[in-house]
PDB file of C-alpha atoms in Angstrom:
ATOM      1  CA  UNK A 200      36.169  31.385  28.649  1.00  0.00           C
ATOM      2  CA  UNK A 201      37.086  29.897  25.288  1.00  0.00           C
ATOM      3  CA  UNK A 202      36.898  26.161  24.836  1.00  0.00           C
ATOM      4  CA  UNK A 203      40.181  24.239  24.684  1.00  0.00           C
ATOM      5  CA  UNK A 204      41.267  22.957  21.288  1.00  0.00           C
ATOM      6  CA  UNK A 205      41.680  19.416  22.597  1.00  0.00           C
ATOM      7  CA  UNK A 206      39.860  17.382  25.245  1.00  0.00           C
ATOM      8  CA  UNK A 207      40.737  18.018  28.859  1.00  0.00           C
ATOM      9  CA  UNK A 208      42.500  15.013  30.372  1.00  0.00           C
ATOM     10  CA  UNK A 209      43.448  14.228  33.944  1.00  0.00           C
ATOM     11  CA  UNK A 210      46.647  12.528  35.094  1.00  0.00           C
ATOM     12  CA  UNK A 211      46.782   9.951  37.872  1.00  0.00           C
ATOM     13  CA  UNK A 212      45.768  11.374  41.236  1.00  0.00           C
ATOM     14  CA  UNK A 213      43.829  14.402  39.983  1.00  0.00           C
ATOM     15  CA  UNK A 214      40.090  14.744  40.714  1.00  0.00           C
ATOM     16  CA  UNK A 215      38.395  14.511  37.335  1.00  0.00           C
ATOM     17  CA  UNK A 216      34.599  14.258  37.643  1.00  0.00           C
ATOM     18  CA  UNK A 217      31.665  14.824  39.986  1.00  0.00           C
ATOM     19  CA  UNK A 218      28.182  13.401  40.110  1.00  0.00           C
ATOM     20  CA  UNK A 219      25.289  13.152  42.521  1.00  0.00           C
ATOM     21  CA  UNK A 220      22.957  10.235  43.206  1.00  0.00           C
ATOM     22  CA  UNK A 221      19.368  11.325  43.817  1.00  0.00           C
ATOM     23  CA  UNK A 222      16.047   9.534  44.481  1.00  0.00           C
ATOM     24  CA  UNK A 223      14.250  11.646  41.858  1.00  0.00           C
ATOM     25  CA  UNK A 224      16.472  12.357  38.860  1.00  0.00           C
ATOM     26  CA  UNK A 225      13.927  14.561  37.113  1.00  0.00           C
ATOM     27  CA  UNK A 226      13.547  16.756  40.194  1.00  0.00           C
ATOM     28  CA  UNK A 227      17.334  17.035  40.422  1.00  0.00           C
ATOM     29  CA  UNK A 228      17.734  18.034  36.783  1.00  0.00           C
ATOM     30  CA  UNK A 229      15.045  20.693  37.255  1.00  0.00           C
ATOM     31  CA  UNK A 230      16.910  22.147  40.237  1.00  0.00           C
ATOM     32  CA  UNK A 231      20.389  22.119  38.714  1.00  0.00           C
ATOM     33  CA  UNK A 232      19.164  23.258  35.334  1.00  0.00           C
ATOM     34  CA  UNK A 233      17.613  26.307  36.985  1.00  0.00           C
ATOM     35  CA  UNK A 234      20.686  26.934  39.146  1.00  0.00           C
ATOM     36  CA  UNK A 235      23.497  26.468  36.615  1.00  0.00           C
ATOM     37  CA  UNK A 236      21.859  26.532  33.169  1.00  0.00           C
ATOM     38  CA  UNK A 237      22.792  22.922  32.498  1.00  0.00           C
ATOM     39  CA  UNK A 238      21.242  20.761  29.797  1.00  0.00           C
ATOM     40  CA  UNK A 239      20.974  17.005  30.237  1.00  0.00           C
ATOM     41  CA  UNK A 240      21.413  13.804  28.242  1.00  0.00           C
ATOM     42  CA  UNK A 241      20.327  10.360  29.441  1.00  0.00           C
ATOM     43  CA  UNK A 242      23.171   7.913  28.940  1.00  0.00           C
ATOM     44  CA  UNK A 243      21.445   4.685  30.028  1.00  0.00           C
ATOM     45  CA  UNK A 244      19.080   2.632  27.833  1.00  0.00           C
ATOM     46  CA  UNK A 245      15.367   3.184  28.543  1.00  0.00           C
ATOM     47  CA  UNK A 246      15.018  -0.338  29.984  1.00  0.00           C
ATOM     48  CA  UNK A 247      17.984   0.008  32.364  1.00  0.00           C
ATOM     49  CA  UNK A 248      17.229  -0.256  36.114  1.00  0.00           C
ATOM     50  CA  UNK A 249      18.639   3.183  36.816  1.00  0.00           C
ATOM     51  CA  UNK A 250      19.498   6.443  35.093  1.00  0.00           C
ATOM     52  CA  UNK A 251      22.743   8.299  34.488  1.00  0.00           C
ATOM     53  CA  UNK A 252      22.170  11.784  33.111  1.00  0.00           C
ATOM     54  CA  UNK A 253      25.172  13.814  32.002  1.00  0.00           C
ATOM     55  CA  UNK A 254      24.952  17.585  32.458  1.00  0.00           C
ATOM     56  CA  UNK A 255      26.460  19.867  29.833  1.00  0.00           C
ATOM     57  CA  UNK A 256      27.155  23.564  29.502  1.00  0.00           C
ATOM     58  CA  UNK A 257      27.374  24.846  25.936  1.00  0.00           C
ATOM     59  CA  UNK A 258      27.676  21.272  24.720  1.00  0.00           C
ATOM     60  CA  UNK A 259      30.543  20.220  27.002  1.00  0.00           C
ATOM     61  CA  UNK A 260      30.232  17.721  29.852  1.00  0.00           C
ATOM     62  CA  UNK A 261      30.446  19.243  33.333  1.00  0.00           C
ATOM     63  CA  UNK A 262      28.864  16.757  35.807  1.00  0.00           C
ATOM     64  CA  UNK A 263      26.168  14.093  36.106  1.00  0.00           C
ATOM     65  CA  UNK A 264      23.054  13.104  38.026  1.00  0.00           C
ATOM     66  CA  UNK A 265      22.377   9.426  38.735  1.00  0.00           C
ATOM     67  CA  UNK A 266      19.587   7.393  40.275  1.00  0.00           C
ATOM     68  CA  UNK A 267      20.066   6.504  43.920  1.00  0.00           C
ATOM     69  CA  UNK A 268      19.588   2.716  44.021  1.00  0.00           C
ATOM     70  CA  UNK A 269      16.294   1.698  45.638  1.00  0.00           C
ATOM     71  CA  UNK A 270      18.034  -0.665  48.060  1.00  0.00           C
ATOM     72  CA  UNK A 271      20.718   1.844  49.043  1.00  0.00           C
ATOM     73  CA  UNK A 272      20.862   3.370  52.514  1.00  0.00           C
ATOM     74  CA  UNK A 273      23.107   6.159  51.211  1.00  0.00           C
ATOM     75  CA  UNK A 274      21.866   9.728  51.318  1.00  0.00           C
ATOM     76  CA  UNK A 275      22.016  12.049  48.296  1.00  0.00           C
ATOM     77  CA  UNK A 276      25.429  13.668  48.018  1.00  0.00           C
ATOM     78  CA  UNK A 277      27.919  15.015  45.517  1.00  0.00           C
ATOM     79  CA  UNK A 278      30.678  12.507  44.827  1.00  0.00           C
ATOM     80  CA  UNK A 279      34.207  13.275  43.633  1.00  0.00           C
ATOM     81  CA  UNK A 280      36.014  10.949  41.209  1.00  0.00           C
ATOM     82  CA  UNK A 281      39.821  10.798  41.093  1.00  0.00           C
ATOM     83  CA  UNK A 282      41.637   9.781  37.920  1.00  0.00           C
ATOM     84  CA  UNK A 283      43.904   6.730  38.147  1.00  0.00           C
ATOM     85  CA  UNK A 284      46.003   4.931  35.577  1.00  0.00           C
ATOM     86  CA  UNK A 285      44.940   1.454  36.724  1.00  0.00           C
ATOM     87  CA  UNK A 286      41.806   1.234  38.874  1.00  0.00           C
ATOM     88  CA  UNK A 287      42.500  -2.387  39.770  1.00  0.00           C
ATOM     89  CA  UNK A 288      45.961  -1.654  41.130  1.00  0.00           C
ATOM     90  CA  UNK A 289      44.873   1.459  43.014  1.00  0.00           C
ATOM     91  CA  UNK A 290      41.769  -0.203  44.460  1.00  0.00           C
ATOM     92  CA  UNK A 291      43.961  -3.067  45.581  1.00  0.00           C
ATOM     93  CA  UNK A 292      46.040  -0.669  47.679  1.00  0.00           C
ATOM     94  CA  UNK A 293      43.086   0.944  49.487  1.00  0.00           C
ATOM     95  CA  UNK A 294      42.913  -1.491  52.409  1.00  0.00           C
ATOM     96  CA  UNK A 295      46.667  -1.455  52.952  1.00  0.00           C
ATOM     97  CA  UNK A 296      46.491   2.307  53.416  1.00  0.00           C
ATOM     98  CA  UNK A 297      43.652   2.028  55.926  1.00  0.00           C
ATOM     99  CA  UNK A 298      40.640   2.623  53.685  1.00  0.00           C
ATOM    100  CA  UNK A 299      37.670   0.492  52.667  1.00  0.00           C
ATOM    101  CA  UNK A 300      36.860  -0.675  49.155  1.00  0.00           C
ATOM    102  CA  UNK A 301      33.072  -0.303  49.006  1.00  0.00           C
ATOM    103  CA  UNK A 302      32.540  -1.691  45.508  1.00  0.00           C
ATOM    104  CA  UNK A 303      34.379  -2.565  42.317  1.00  0.00           C
ATOM    105  CA  UNK A 304      36.546  -2.313  40.437  1.00  0.00           C
ATOM    106  CA  UNK A 305      33.954  -2.614  37.708  1.00  0.00           C
ATOM    107  CA  UNK A 306      33.637  -1.680  34.056  1.00  0.00           C
ATOM    108  CA  UNK A 307      30.776   0.710  33.330  1.00  0.00           C
ATOM    109  CA  UNK A 308      30.840   0.261  29.577  1.00  0.00           C
ATOM    110  CA  UNK A 309      32.902   2.350  27.185  1.00  0.00           C
ATOM    111  CA  UNK A 310      33.044   5.369  29.570  1.00  0.00           C
ATOM    112  CA  UNK A 311      35.558   3.659  31.860  1.00  0.00           C
ATOM    113  CA  UNK A 312      36.182   1.631  35.004  1.00  0.00           C
ATOM    114  CA  UNK A 313      35.556   2.676  38.582  1.00  0.00           C
ATOM    115  CA  UNK A 314      35.704   1.695  42.230  1.00  0.00           C
ATOM    116  CA  UNK A 315      33.964   3.230  45.239  1.00  0.00           C
ATOM    117  CA  UNK A 316      36.183   3.912  48.246  1.00  0.00           C
ATOM    118  CA  UNK A 317      35.852   5.143  51.813  1.00  0.00           C
ATOM    119  CA  UNK A 318      38.889   6.719  53.435  1.00  0.00           C
ATOM    120  CA  UNK A 319      39.915   5.813  57.027  1.00  0.00           C
ATOM    121  CA  UNK A 320      37.829   8.669  58.433  1.00  0.00           C
ATOM    122  CA  UNK A 321      34.665   7.874  56.471  1.00  0.00           C
ATOM    123  CA  UNK A 322      34.826  10.194  53.447  1.00  0.00           C
ATOM    124  CA  UNK A 323      33.513   8.518  50.282  1.00  0.00           C
ATOM    125  CA  UNK A 324      34.940   9.059  46.802  1.00  0.00           C
ATOM    126  CA  UNK A 325      35.505   7.086  43.617  1.00  0.00           C
ATOM    127  CA  UNK A 326      38.483   6.024  41.545  1.00  0.00           C
ATOM    128  CA  UNK A 327      38.090   6.500  37.792  1.00  0.00           C
ATOM    129  CA  UNK A 328      40.066   4.931  34.951  1.00  0.00           C
ATOM    130  CA  UNK A 329      38.880   6.815  31.894  1.00  0.00           C
ATOM    131  CA  UNK A 330      37.654   5.226  28.724  1.00  0.00           C
ATOM    132  CA  UNK A 331      35.524   7.478  26.552  1.00  0.00           C
ATOM    133  CA  UNK A 332      34.542   9.704  29.502  1.00  0.00           C
ATOM    134  CA  UNK A 333      37.736  11.631  30.142  1.00  0.00           C
ATOM    135  CA  UNK A 334      36.309  13.817  32.898  1.00  0.00           C
ATOM    136  CA  UNK A 335      34.764  17.271  33.187  1.00  0.00           C
ATOM    137  CA  UNK A 336      35.464  19.267  30.040  1.00  0.00           C
ATOM    138  CA  UNK A 337      34.588  22.703  31.421  1.00  0.00           C
ATOM    139  CA  UNK A 338      35.734  23.728  34.888  1.00  0.00           C
ATOM    140  CA  UNK A 339      36.495  26.843  36.941  1.00  0.00           C
ATOM    141  CA  UNK A 340      33.930  29.081  35.247  1.00  0.00           C
ATOM    142  CA  UNK A 341      30.405  30.028  36.313  1.00  0.00           C
ATOM    143  CA  UNK A 342      28.101  27.025  36.220  1.00  0.00           C
ATOM    144  CA  UNK A 343      30.882  24.416  36.382  1.00  0.00           C
ATOM    145  CA  UNK A 344      32.748  22.394  38.976  1.00  0.00           C
ATOM    146  CA  UNK A 345      35.427  24.479  40.634  1.00  0.00           C
ATOM    147  CA  UNK A 346      37.115  22.366  43.297  1.00  0.00           C
ATOM    148  CA  UNK A 347      36.719  19.419  45.641  1.00  0.00           C
ATOM    149  CA  UNK A 348      37.774  19.863  49.257  1.00  0.00           C
ATOM    150  CA  UNK A 349      38.392  17.146  51.822  1.00  0.00           C
ATOM    151  CA  UNK A 350      36.848  18.161  55.144  1.00  0.00           C
ATOM    152  CA  UNK A 351      38.466  16.084  57.876  1.00  0.00           C
ATOM    153  CA  UNK A 352      39.053  16.126  61.630  1.00  0.00           C
ATOM    154  CA  UNK A 353      42.581  14.757  61.158  1.00  0.00           C
ATOM    155  CA  UNK A 354      44.572  16.174  58.191  1.00  0.00           C
ATOM    156  CA  UNK A 355      47.694  14.194  59.096  1.00  0.00           C
ATOM    157  CA  UNK A 356      45.798  10.905  58.981  1.00  0.00           C
ATOM    158  CA  UNK A 357      44.251  11.965  55.688  1.00  0.00           C
ATOM    159  CA  UNK A 358      47.667  12.561  54.138  1.00  0.00           C
ATOM    160  CA  UNK A 359      48.836   9.174  55.401  1.00  0.00           C
ATOM    161  CA  UNK A 360      46.060   7.649  53.281  1.00  0.00           C
ATOM    162  CA  UNK A 361      45.863   9.844  50.186  1.00  0.00           C
ATOM    163  CA  UNK A 362      49.618  10.349  49.862  1.00  0.00           C
ATOM    164  CA  UNK A 363      50.618   6.734  49.210  1.00  0.00           C
ATOM    165  CA  UNK A 364      47.383   5.919  47.358  1.00  0.00           C
ATOM    166  CA  UNK A 365      47.236   8.848  44.924  1.00  0.00           C
ATOM    167  CA  UNK A 366      50.610  10.566  45.157  1.00  0.00           C
ATOM    168  CA  UNK A 367      49.279  13.652  46.938  1.00  0.00           C
ATOM    169  CA  UNK A 368      51.605  15.995  48.779  1.00  0.00           C
ATOM    170  CA  UNK A 369      51.140  18.887  51.179  1.00  0.00           C
ATOM    171  CA  UNK A 370      53.676  21.654  50.609  1.00  0.00           C
ATOM    172  CA  UNK A 371      54.195  24.096  53.526  1.00  0.00           C
ATOM    173  CA  UNK A 372      54.941  26.858  51.003  1.00  0.00           C
ATOM    174  CA  UNK A 373      51.369  26.537  49.688  1.00  0.00           C
ATOM    175  CA  UNK A 374      49.718  26.569  53.092  1.00  0.00           C
ATOM    176  CA  UNK A 375      48.065  23.714  54.925  1.00  0.00           C
ATOM    177  CA  UNK A 376      44.936  23.549  52.784  1.00  0.00           C
ATOM    178  CA  UNK A 377      46.138  22.399  49.359  1.00  0.00           C
ATOM    179  CA  UNK A 378      46.929  18.916  48.090  1.00  0.00           C
ATOM    180  CA  UNK A 379      49.247  18.933  45.091  1.00  0.00           C
ATOM    181  CA  UNK A 380      49.999  16.275  42.489  1.00  0.00           C
ATOM    182  CA  UNK A 381      53.578  16.831  41.307  1.00  0.00           C
ATOM    183  CA  UNK A 382      53.657  17.434  37.559  1.00  0.00           C
ATOM    184  CA  UNK A 383      50.005  18.421  37.206  1.00  0.00           C
ATOM    185  CA  UNK A 384      50.929  21.970  36.230  1.00  0.00           C
ATOM    186  CA  UNK A 385      53.240  20.642  33.522  1.00  0.00           C
ATOM    187  CA  UNK A 386      50.393  18.454  32.251  1.00  0.00           C
ATOM    188  CA  UNK A 387      48.086  21.470  32.005  1.00  0.00           C
ATOM    189  CA  UNK A 388      50.750  23.533  30.263  1.00  0.00           C
ATOM    190  CA  UNK A 389      51.366  20.802  27.678  1.00  0.00           C
ATOM    191  CA  UNK A 390      47.707  20.110  26.965  1.00  0.00           C
ATOM    192  CA  UNK A 391      45.134  22.885  27.406  1.00  0.00           C
ATOM    193  CA  UNK A 392      46.742  25.811  29.259  1.00  0.00           C
ATOM    194  CA  UNK A 393      50.177  26.791  27.915  1.00  0.00           C
ATOM    195  CA  UNK A 394      50.161  30.090  29.814  1.00  0.00           C
ATOM    196  CA  UNK A 395      49.465  28.696  33.268  1.00  0.00           C
ATOM    197  CA  UNK A 396      52.917  29.353  34.721  1.00  0.00           C
ATOM    198  CA  UNK A 397      53.103  32.895  33.378  1.00  0.00           C
ATOM    199  CA  UNK A 398      49.714  33.754  34.892  1.00  0.00           C
ATOM    200  CA  UNK A 399      50.779  32.303  38.228  1.00  0.00           C
ATOM    201  CA  UNK A 400      54.069  34.139  38.565  1.00  0.00           C
ATOM    202  CA  UNK A 401      52.770  35.616  41.835  1.00  0.00           C
ATOM    203  CA  UNK A 402      52.292  32.156  43.353  1.00  0.00           C
ATOM    204  CA  UNK A 403      54.856  29.963  45.135  1.00  0.00           C
ATOM    205  CA  UNK A 404      56.417  27.058  43.224  1.00  0.00           C
ATOM    206  CA  UNK A 405      54.061  24.116  42.976  1.00  0.00           C
ATOM    207  CA  UNK A 406      50.868  26.170  42.958  1.00  0.00           C
ATOM    208  CA  UNK A 407      49.965  24.946  39.453  1.00  0.00           C
ATOM    209  CA  UNK A 408      50.111  21.378  40.792  1.00  0.00           C
ATOM    210  CA  UNK A 409      47.273  21.947  43.287  1.00  0.00           C
ATOM    211  CA  UNK A 410      44.535  19.385  42.651  1.00  0.00           C
ATOM    212  CA  UNK A 411      42.325  19.361  45.757  1.00  0.00           C
ATOM    213  CA  UNK A 412      41.689  21.227  48.982  1.00  0.00           C
ATOM    214  CA  UNK A 413      41.974  20.230  52.627  1.00  0.00           C
ATOM    215  CA  UNK A 414      40.280  21.751  55.671  1.00  0.00           C
ATOM    216  CA  UNK A 415      40.097  20.663  59.287  1.00  0.00           C
ATOM    217  CA  UNK A 416      36.549  20.325  60.605  1.00  0.00           C
ATOM    218  CA  UNK A 417      34.846  18.807  63.612  1.00  0.00           C
ATOM    219  CA  UNK A 418      32.673  15.793  62.983  1.00  0.00           C
ATOM    220  CA  UNK A 419      32.701  13.147  60.246  1.00  0.00           C
ATOM    221  CA  UNK A 420      35.042  13.496  57.274  1.00  0.00           C
ATOM    222  CA  UNK A 421      33.504  14.119  53.866  1.00  0.00           C
ATOM    223  CA  UNK A 422      34.288  15.488  50.436  1.00  0.00           C
ATOM    224  CA  UNK A 423      32.758  18.890  49.656  1.00  0.00           C
ATOM    225  CA  UNK A 424      32.158  19.823  46.025  1.00  0.00           C
ATOM    226  CA  UNK A 425      32.290  23.514  45.062  1.00  0.00           C
ATOM    227  CA  UNK A 426      30.842  25.047  41.894  1.00  0.00           C
ATOM    228  CA  UNK A 427      31.903  28.369  40.443  1.00  0.00           C
ATOM    229  CA  UNK A 428      29.272  31.103  40.168  1.00  0.00           C
ATOM    230  CA  UNK A 429      29.405  34.650  38.849  1.00  0.00           C
ATOM    231  CA  UNK A 430      27.601  36.118  41.864  1.00  0.00           C
ATOM    232  CA  UNK A 431      27.193  34.220  45.132  1.00  0.00           C
ATOM    233  CA  UNK A 432      24.153  36.120  46.332  1.00  0.00           C
ATOM    234  CA  UNK A 433      22.294  35.845  43.038  1.00  0.00           C
ATOM    235  CA  UNK A 434      23.050  32.128  42.799  1.00  0.00           C
ATOM    236  CA  UNK A 435      22.060  31.525  46.421  1.00  0.00           C
ATOM    237  CA  UNK A 436      18.749  33.269  45.734  1.00  0.00           C
ATOM    238  CA  UNK A 437      18.274  31.147  42.594  1.00  0.00           C
ATOM    239  CA  UNK A 438      18.907  28.009  44.650  1.00  0.00           C
ATOM    240  CA  UNK A 439      16.206  29.045  47.118  1.00  0.00           C
ATOM    241  CA  UNK A 440      13.731  29.818  44.344  1.00  0.00           C
ATOM    242  CA  UNK A 441      14.338  26.338  42.919  1.00  0.00           C
ATOM    243  CA  UNK A 442      13.642  24.680  46.266  1.00  0.00           C
ATOM    244  CA  UNK A 443      17.087  24.566  47.867  1.00  0.00           C
ATOM    245  CA  UNK A 444      18.174  25.851  51.276  1.00  0.00           C
ATOM    246  CA  UNK A 445      21.096  28.173  51.956  1.00  0.00           C
ATOM    247  CA  UNK A 446      22.844  26.795  55.048  1.00  0.00           C
ATOM    248  CA  UNK A 447      25.583  29.414  55.435  1.00  0.00           C
ATOM    249  CA  UNK A 448      27.556  32.133  53.696  1.00  0.00           C
ATOM    250  CA  UNK A 449      31.171  33.159  54.175  1.00  0.00           C
ATOM    251  CA  UNK A 450      33.968  35.264  52.690  1.00  0.00           C
ATOM    252  CA  UNK A 451      37.736  34.929  52.567  1.00  0.00           C
ATOM    253  CA  UNK A 452      40.500  36.801  50.787  1.00  0.00           C
ATOM    254  CA  UNK A 453      39.731  35.076  47.474  1.00  0.00           C
ATOM    255  CA  UNK A 454      36.099  33.951  47.395  1.00  0.00           C
ATOM    256  CA  UNK A 455      32.535  34.586  48.541  1.00  0.00           C
ATOM    257  CA  UNK A 456      30.806  31.281  49.244  1.00  0.00           C
ATOM    258  CA  UNK A 457      27.416  29.831  50.102  1.00  0.00           C
ATOM    259  CA  UNK A 458      26.782  26.306  51.341  1.00  0.00           C
ATOM    260  CA  UNK A 459      23.529  25.021  49.849  1.00  0.00           C
ATOM    261  CA  UNK A 460      21.399  21.918  50.381  1.00  0.00           C
ATOM    262  CA  UNK A 461      19.476  20.873  47.287  1.00  0.00           C
ATOM    263  CA  UNK A 462      15.793  19.814  47.528  1.00  0.00           C
ATOM    264  CA  UNK A 463      16.690  16.134  48.032  1.00  0.00           C
ATOM    265  CA  UNK A 464      19.414  16.713  50.603  1.00  0.00           C
ATOM    266  CA  UNK A 465      22.738  16.826  48.727  1.00  0.00           C
ATOM    267  CA  UNK A 466      25.058  19.568  49.937  1.00  0.00           C
ATOM    268  CA  UNK A 467      27.279  21.704  47.693  1.00  0.00           C
ATOM    269  CA  UNK A 468      29.189  24.974  47.816  1.00  0.00           C
ATOM    270  CA  UNK A 469      28.669  27.952  45.509  1.00  0.00           C
ATOM    271  CA  UNK A 470      31.943  29.845  45.100  1.00  0.00           C
ATOM    272  CA  UNK A 471      32.392  33.297  43.572  1.00  0.00           C
ATOM    273  CA  UNK A 472      35.973  34.273  42.801  1.00  0.00           C
ATOM    274  CA  UNK A 473      36.094  37.767  44.286  1.00  0.00           C
ATOM    275  CA  UNK A 474      39.505  38.700  45.710  1.00  0.00           C
ATOM    276  CA  UNK A 475      38.972  41.439  48.317  1.00  0.00           C
ATOM    277  CA  UNK A 476      35.737  42.543  46.640  1.00  0.00           C
ATOM    278  CA  UNK A 477      33.805  42.870  49.849  1.00  0.00           C
ATOM    279  CA  UNK A 478      36.392  45.064  51.579  1.00  0.00           C
TER     280      UNK A 478
END
């Protein structure tokens, strides 16, 4: 995939970045470097209490690995960030919509401002007002972030929260599993992907606006982060060689997927775009 001629930007309400907090950052970079071919750059000063290491593919930012604070009781996980125009205003609306503001808003230097949030069913994510870090610059290709999916026992309650907070909509014409941000397709067409509507002529109106996924599950709600891979089975084997565990594999009409737990416990999905390949 050729690189865009201008930086990728994300309008309000669109997931824009992913990172994972891990007890051992060096062990995490070794695992993800072997799995995805990422290279890494430390962004914090050497005397800082923690580390924030940005992962790149061919020189473009794709994700990050951070230190898990020593006093934190959180477990390693992949975290989704959602772009907002004003993190203070959006964070201020979290409680009114039934969520919990866990921390922030806070400025994290020139990269931007953020707040950590928990939705009414317990799924954690972050709000991001971009400064110099605009978001992931390569997506939807092998070795990069593909999609974030909200796994929830109550989709209706989820929409009651995310709809007013971030402007998300569920369109029956797109099926029950896709959140859309109206106008996102127009944004892509005007910035980095002028041919998006022509390529999606087969799809129902609004498909280009899809920004996140939604699936009903039993148990606690959480955000699942999926990464694109060229071959699910090869990538699953690479994850095992690097110390990960393959928890499950599945196929649907569009993808072949593997759910993987990394060596320190963070869960992610490997997703191969393979429409009908197995049949």
